[in-house]
PDB file of C-alpha atoms and ligand atoms in Angstrom:
ATOM      1  CA  MET W   1       0.000   0.000   0.000  1.00  0.00           C
ATOM      2  CA  ALA W   2       1.203   3.481  -0.803  1.00  0.00           C
ATOM      3  CA  GLU W   3       2.309   5.540   2.179  1.00  0.00           C
ATOM      4  CA  ARG W   4       3.534   9.056   2.742  1.00  0.00           C
ATOM      5  CA  THR W   5       6.761  10.310   4.179  1.00  0.00           C
ATOM      6  CA  ILE W   6       8.394  13.678   4.749  1.00  0.00           C
ATOM      7  CA  VAL W   7      11.742  14.695   3.346  1.00  0.00           C
ATOM      8  CA  ILE W   8      13.328  17.929   4.453  1.00  0.00           C
ATOM      9  CA  ILE W   9      16.123  19.291   2.324  1.00  0.00           C
ATOM     10  CA  LYS W  10      17.884  21.000   5.212  1.00  0.00           C
ATOM     11  CA  PRO W  11      19.182  24.601   5.044  1.00  0.00           C
ATOM     12  CA  ASP W  12      22.671  23.353   4.138  1.00  0.00           C
ATOM     13  CA  GLY W  13      21.173  21.471   1.210  1.00  0.00           C
ATOM     14  CA  VAL W  14      19.043  24.368  -0.018  1.00  0.00           C
ATOM     15  CA  LYS W  15      22.100  26.625   0.186  1.00  0.00           C
ATOM     16  CA  ARG W  16      23.930  24.358  -2.271  1.00  0.00           C
ATOM     17  CA  GLY W  17      21.619  25.680  -4.970  1.00  0.00           C
ATOM     18  CA  GLU W  18      19.003  24.652  -7.517  1.00  0.00           C
ATOM     19  CA  SER W  19      21.105  22.010  -9.244  1.00  0.00           C
ATOM     20  CA  VAL W  20      21.745  20.027  -6.050  1.00  0.00           C
ATOM     21  CA  VAL W  21      18.110  20.382  -4.975  1.00  0.00           C
ATOM     22  CA  ARG W  22      16.986  19.099  -8.389  1.00  0.00           C
ATOM     23  CA  GLN W  23      19.379  16.133  -8.219  1.00  0.00           C
ATOM     24  CA  ILE W  24      18.127  15.206  -4.741  1.00  0.00           C
ATOM     25  CA  LYS W  25      14.477  15.297  -5.848  1.00  0.00           C
ATOM     26  CA  GLN W  26      15.410  13.225  -8.912  1.00  0.00           C
ATOM     27  CA  ARG W  27      16.659  10.374  -6.699  1.00  0.00           C
ATOM     28  CA  TYR W  28      13.222   9.917  -5.137  1.00  0.00           C
ATOM     29  CA  LEU W  29      11.445  10.214  -8.487  1.00  0.00           C
ATOM     30  CA  GLU W  30      13.776   7.667 -10.098  1.00  0.00           C
ATOM     31  CA  ALA W  31      12.851   5.207  -7.350  1.00  0.00           C
ATOM     32  CA  GLY W  32       9.226   5.451  -8.502  1.00  0.00           C
ATOM     33  CA  MET W  33       7.909   7.756  -5.781  1.00  0.00           C
ATOM     34  CA  ARG W  34       5.834  10.886  -6.282  1.00  0.00           C
ATOM     35  CA  ILE W  35       6.459  14.308  -4.789  1.00  0.00           C
ATOM     36  CA  ILE W  36       2.916  15.394  -3.990  1.00  0.00           C
ATOM     37  CA  GLN W  37       3.719  18.654  -2.223  1.00  0.00           C
ATOM     38  CA  GLU W  38       6.705  20.998  -1.963  1.00  0.00           C
ATOM     39  CA  ILE W  39       6.850  23.695   0.677  1.00  0.00           C
ATOM     40  CA  ASP W  40       9.544  26.333   1.082  1.00  0.00           C
ATOM     41  CA  LEU W  41       9.805  27.077   4.795  1.00  0.00           C
ATOM     42  CA  GLN W  42      11.892  29.097   7.164  1.00  0.00           C
ATOM     43  CA  LEU W  43      11.533  27.025  10.327  1.00  0.00           C
ATOM     44  CA  ASP W  44      11.769  28.579  13.755  1.00  0.00           C
ATOM     45  CA  ARG W  45      13.597  27.223  16.792  1.00  0.00           C
ATOM     46  CA  HIS W  46      10.377  26.353  18.593  1.00  0.00           C
ATOM     47  CA  GLN W  47       9.235  24.165  15.699  1.00  0.00           C
ATOM     48  CA  ILE W  48      12.568  22.350  15.472  1.00  0.00           C
ATOM     49  CA  ARG W  49      12.708  21.743  19.231  1.00  0.00           C
ATOM     50  CA  GLU W  50       9.327  20.055  18.907  1.00  0.00           C
ATOM     51  CA  PHE W  51      10.267  18.252  15.680  1.00  0.00           C
ATOM     52  CA  TYR W  52      13.419  16.726  17.208  1.00  0.00           C
ATOM     53  CA  LYS W  53      12.017  16.425  20.754  1.00  0.00           C
ATOM     54  CA  GLU W  54      13.358  12.862  21.098  1.00  0.00           C
ATOM     55  CA  HIS W  55      16.901  14.285  20.891  1.00  0.00           C
ATOM     56  CA  GLU W  56      16.437  17.025  23.490  1.00  0.00           C
ATOM     57  CA  GLY W  57      19.346  16.987  25.948  1.00  0.00           C
ATOM     58  CA  ARG W  58      21.750  15.240  23.567  1.00  0.00           C
ATOM     59  CA  SER W  59      25.106  16.966  23.093  1.00  0.00           C
ATOM     60  CA  PHE W  60      24.324  17.886  19.476  1.00  0.00           C
ATOM     61  CA  PHE W  61      20.793  19.203  20.092  1.00  0.00           C
ATOM     62  CA  GLU W  62      21.545  22.934  20.107  1.00  0.00           C
ATOM     63  CA  ASP W  63      23.734  22.619  16.998  1.00  0.00           C
ATOM     64  CA  LEU W  64      20.937  20.713  15.315  1.00  0.00           C
ATOM     65  CA  VAL W  65      18.378  23.421  16.178  1.00  0.00           C
ATOM     66  CA  SER W  66      20.737  26.071  14.768  1.00  0.00           C
ATOM     67  CA  ALA W  67      21.520  24.075  11.628  1.00  0.00           C
ATOM     68  CA  MET W  68      17.804  23.598  10.878  1.00  0.00           C
ATOM     69  CA  THR W  69      16.878  27.260  11.382  1.00  0.00           C
ATOM     70  CA  ILE W  70      19.849  29.025   9.785  1.00  0.00           C
ATOM     71  CA  GLY W  71      18.045  29.403   6.453  1.00  0.00           C
ATOM     72  CA  PRO W  72      15.098  28.119   4.454  1.00  0.00           C
ATOM     73  CA  CYS W  73      14.317  24.392   4.122  1.00  0.00           C
ATOM     74  CA  LEU W  74      12.471  22.632   1.358  1.00  0.00           C
ATOM     75  CA  VAL W  75       9.857  20.196   2.656  1.00  0.00           C
ATOM     76  CA  LEU W  76       8.793  17.412   0.296  1.00  0.00           C
ATOM     77  CA  VAL W  77       5.740  15.263   0.901  1.00  0.00           C
ATOM     78  CA  ILE W  78       6.539  11.989  -0.831  1.00  0.00           C
ATOM     79  CA  GLU W  79       4.156   9.164  -1.630  1.00  0.00           C
ATOM     80  CA  GLY W  80       4.784   5.659  -2.858  1.00  0.00           C
ATOM     81  CA  GLU W  81       4.973   1.989  -1.988  1.00  0.00           C
ATOM     82  CA  GLU W  82       7.247   1.567   1.059  1.00  0.00           C
ATOM     83  CA  ALA W  83       8.126   5.263   0.774  1.00  0.00           C
ATOM     84  CA  VAL W  84       9.422   5.522   4.372  1.00  0.00           C
ATOM     85  CA  GLU W  85      12.010   2.775   3.945  1.00  0.00           C
ATOM     86  CA  LYS W  86      12.876   3.680   0.357  1.00  0.00           C
ATOM     87  CA  VAL W  87      13.552   7.309   1.260  1.00  0.00           C
ATOM     88  CA  ARG W  88      15.720   6.355   4.255  1.00  0.00           C
ATOM     89  CA  ALA W  89      17.732   3.968   2.071  1.00  0.00           C
ATOM     90  CA  ILE W  90      18.189   6.656  -0.600  1.00  0.00           C
ATOM     91  CA  ASN W  91      19.208   9.192   2.076  1.00  0.00           C
ATOM     92  CA  GLY W  92      21.806   6.894   3.659  1.00  0.00           C
ATOM     93  CA  ALA W  93      23.261   6.654   7.159  1.00  0.00           C
ATOM     94  CA  THR W  94      22.877   9.594   9.564  1.00  0.00           C
ATOM     95  CA  ASP W  95      26.615  10.346   9.527  1.00  0.00           C
ATOM     96  CA  PRO W  96      27.609  11.261   5.945  1.00  0.00           C
ATOM     97  CA  ALA W  97      31.114   9.906   6.558  1.00  0.00           C
ATOM     98  CA  LYS W  98      29.594   6.476   7.236  1.00  0.00           C
ATOM     99  CA  ALA W  99      26.918   6.592   4.541  1.00  0.00           C
ATOM    100  CA  ALA W 100      27.397   4.362   1.494  1.00  0.00           C
ATOM    101  CA  PRO W 101      28.478   5.844  -1.829  1.00  0.00           C
ATOM    102  CA  GLY W 102      25.392   6.352  -3.993  1.00  0.00           C
ATOM    103  CA  THR W 103      23.301   7.659  -1.106  1.00  0.00           C
ATOM    104  CA  ILE W 104      22.360  11.344  -0.913  1.00  0.00           C
ATOM    105  CA  ARG W 105      24.140  11.884   2.382  1.00  0.00           C
ATOM    106  CA  TYR W 106      27.387  10.470   0.994  1.00  0.00           C
ATOM    107  CA  ASP W 107      27.231  11.882  -2.522  1.00  0.00           C
ATOM    108  CA  PHE W 108      26.396  15.408  -1.366  1.00  0.00           C
ATOM    109  CA  ARG W 109      28.360  15.355   1.883  1.00  0.00           C
ATOM    110  CA  ASP W 110      30.285  18.416   2.918  1.00  0.00           C
ATOM    111  CA  ALA W 111      33.745  17.418   4.115  1.00  0.00           C
ATOM    112  CA  GLU W 112      33.878  20.336   6.512  1.00  0.00           C
ATOM    113  CA  SER W 113      30.782  19.533   8.504  1.00  0.00           C
ATOM    114  CA  GLY W 114      29.661  16.472  10.388  1.00  0.00           C
ATOM    115  CA  GLY W 115      26.579  15.325  12.287  1.00  0.00           C
ATOM    116  CA  PRO W 116      23.720  17.704  11.757  1.00  0.00           C
ATOM    117  CA  ARG W 117      24.885  18.742   8.292  1.00  0.00           C
ATOM    118  CA  ASN W 118      23.619  15.691   6.498  1.00  0.00           C
ATOM    119  CA  ILE W 119      21.553  17.575   3.892  1.00  0.00           C
ATOM    120  CA  VAL W 120      18.271  15.668   4.221  1.00  0.00           C
ATOM    121  CA  HIS W 121      15.779  14.374   6.744  1.00  0.00           C
ATOM    122  CA  GLY W 122      13.501  11.382   6.184  1.00  0.00           C
ATOM    123  CA  SER W 123      10.688  10.322   8.534  1.00  0.00           C
ATOM    124  CA  ASN W 124      11.184   6.997  10.303  1.00  0.00           C
ATOM    125  CA  SER W 125       7.520   5.915  10.008  1.00  0.00           C
ATOM    126  CA  SER W 126       4.319   7.107   8.379  1.00  0.00           C
ATOM    127  CA  ILE W 127       2.964   8.011  11.837  1.00  0.00           C
ATOM    128  CA  ALA W 128       6.066  10.141  12.407  1.00  0.00           C
ATOM    129  CA  ALA W 129       5.500  11.721   8.985  1.00  0.00           C
ATOM    130  CA  SER W 130       1.973  12.837   9.961  1.00  0.00           C
ATOM    131  CA  ARG W 131       3.241  14.297  13.228  1.00  0.00           C
ATOM    132  CA  GLU W 132       6.096  16.069  11.461  1.00  0.00           C
ATOM    133  CA  PHE W 133       3.793  17.517   8.810  1.00  0.00           C
ATOM    134  CA  LEU W 134       1.594  19.089  11.505  1.00  0.00           C
ATOM    135  CA  ILE W 135       4.616  20.632  13.235  1.00  0.00           C
ATOM    136  CA  LEU W 136       6.046  21.992   9.993  1.00  0.00           C
ATOM    137  CA  VAL W 137       2.864  23.544   8.637  1.00  0.00           C
ATOM    138  CA  GLU W 138       1.321  24.703  11.922  1.00  0.00           C
TER     139      GLU W 138
HETATM  140  P1  ATP H 201      16.711  12.438  10.304  1.00  0.00           P
HETATM  141  O1  ATP H 201      15.751  12.231  11.447  1.00  0.00           O
HETATM  142  O2  ATP H 201      17.200  13.882  10.185  1.00  0.00           O
HETATM  143  O3  ATP H 201      16.258  11.857   9.005  1.00  0.00           O
HETATM  144  P2  ATP H 201      18.185  10.178  11.179  1.00  0.00           P
HETATM  145  O4  ATP H 201      16.878   9.547  11.425  1.00  0.00           O
HETATM  146  O5  ATP H 201      19.178   9.485  10.293  1.00  0.00           O
HETATM  147  O6  ATP H 201      18.044  11.637  10.630  1.00  0.00           O
HETATM  148  P3  ATP H 201      18.304  10.817  13.977  1.00  0.00           P
HETATM  149  O7  ATP H 201      18.931   9.916  14.954  1.00  0.00           O
HETATM  150  O8  ATP H 201      16.831  10.940  13.922  1.00  0.00           O
HETATM  151  O9  ATP H 201      18.915  10.465  12.540  1.00  0.00           O
HETATM  152  O10 ATP H 201      18.938  12.270  14.230  1.00  0.00           O
HETATM  153  C1  ATP H 201      18.292  13.434  13.759  1.00  0.00           C
HETATM  154  C2  ATP H 201      19.341  14.409  13.268  1.00  0.00           C
HETATM  155  O11 ATP H 201      20.161  14.803  14.358  1.00  0.00           O
HETATM  156  C3  ATP H 201      20.307  13.818  12.242  1.00  0.00           C
HETATM  157  O12 ATP H 201      19.850  13.920  10.917  1.00  0.00           O
HETATM  158  C4  ATP H 201      21.528  14.675  12.463  1.00  0.00           C
HETATM  159  O13 ATP H 201      21.357  15.900  11.776  1.00  0.00           O
HETATM  160  C5  ATP H 201      21.507  14.937  13.947  1.00  0.00           C
HETATM  161  N1  ATP H 201      22.313  13.960  14.682  1.00  0.00           N
HETATM  162  C6  ATP H 201      21.945  12.728  15.055  1.00  0.00           C
HETATM  163  N2  ATP H 201      22.927  12.098  15.731  1.00  0.00           N
HETATM  164  C7  ATP H 201      23.954  12.979  15.776  1.00  0.00           C
HETATM  165  C8  ATP H 201      25.266  12.956  16.353  1.00  0.00           C
HETATM  166  N3  ATP H 201      25.713  11.891  17.003  1.00  0.00           N
HETATM  167  N4  ATP H 201      26.038  14.053  16.201  1.00  0.00           N
HETATM  168  C9  ATP H 201      25.589  15.126  15.566  1.00  0.00           C
HETATM  169  N5  ATP H 201      24.349  15.235  15.010  1.00  0.00           N
HETATM  170  C10 ATP H 201      23.553  14.173  15.105  1.00  0.00           C
HETATM  171 MG1   MG H 202      15.307  10.494  12.594  1.00  0.00          MG
END
C-alpha cells in the first residue's frame, strides 16, 4: 500500500543551490515515488525543538536546532509503496562519513561539517511523517 513520508532538504542542502536540490528530488522520483507537495519554509527554533524532541538533551541538540533554522528548508511530501524505507535507504546513514556511496548523504556530503549537516531528513515511520507535517505547517 502506498504511504507518505516527509523529506526535508535541510538549510545546508538548499544553500547548495538549484542544481543540487533538483538532483536530490530526482533520486526519489527515479525510485518510482511521487512528490505530492513541496513547501519552502523558514523554520523557527520552537518548531525544530518540537520536531526533534526525542533528541532534546543530547550533546548535538543545540547545533541541530541552529543548523535547521539558519536558512530556508524545502519540505517534500513523498508518496509511494514503502516510501518511508525507500527514502531512508536513498538518504543513507545519519553520519555522511559512514553513509554508502550512492546515497544522498554520501554523494552530497560536505567534508567540513559532520553530524547535523547531512543535507536531508527522512521520517522513520508514516505516523512520524503525519506528526512532522503538523509541526512543519502549523
Ligand atoms: P533524520 O531524522 O534527520 O532523518 P536520522 O533519522 O538518520 O536523521 P536521527 O537519529 O533521527 O537520525 O537524528 C536526527 C538528526 O540529528 C540527524 O539527521 C543529524 O542531523 C543529527 N544527529 C543525530 N545524531 C547525531 C550525532 N551523534 N552528532 C551530531 N548530530 C547528530
Ligand atoms: Mg530520525
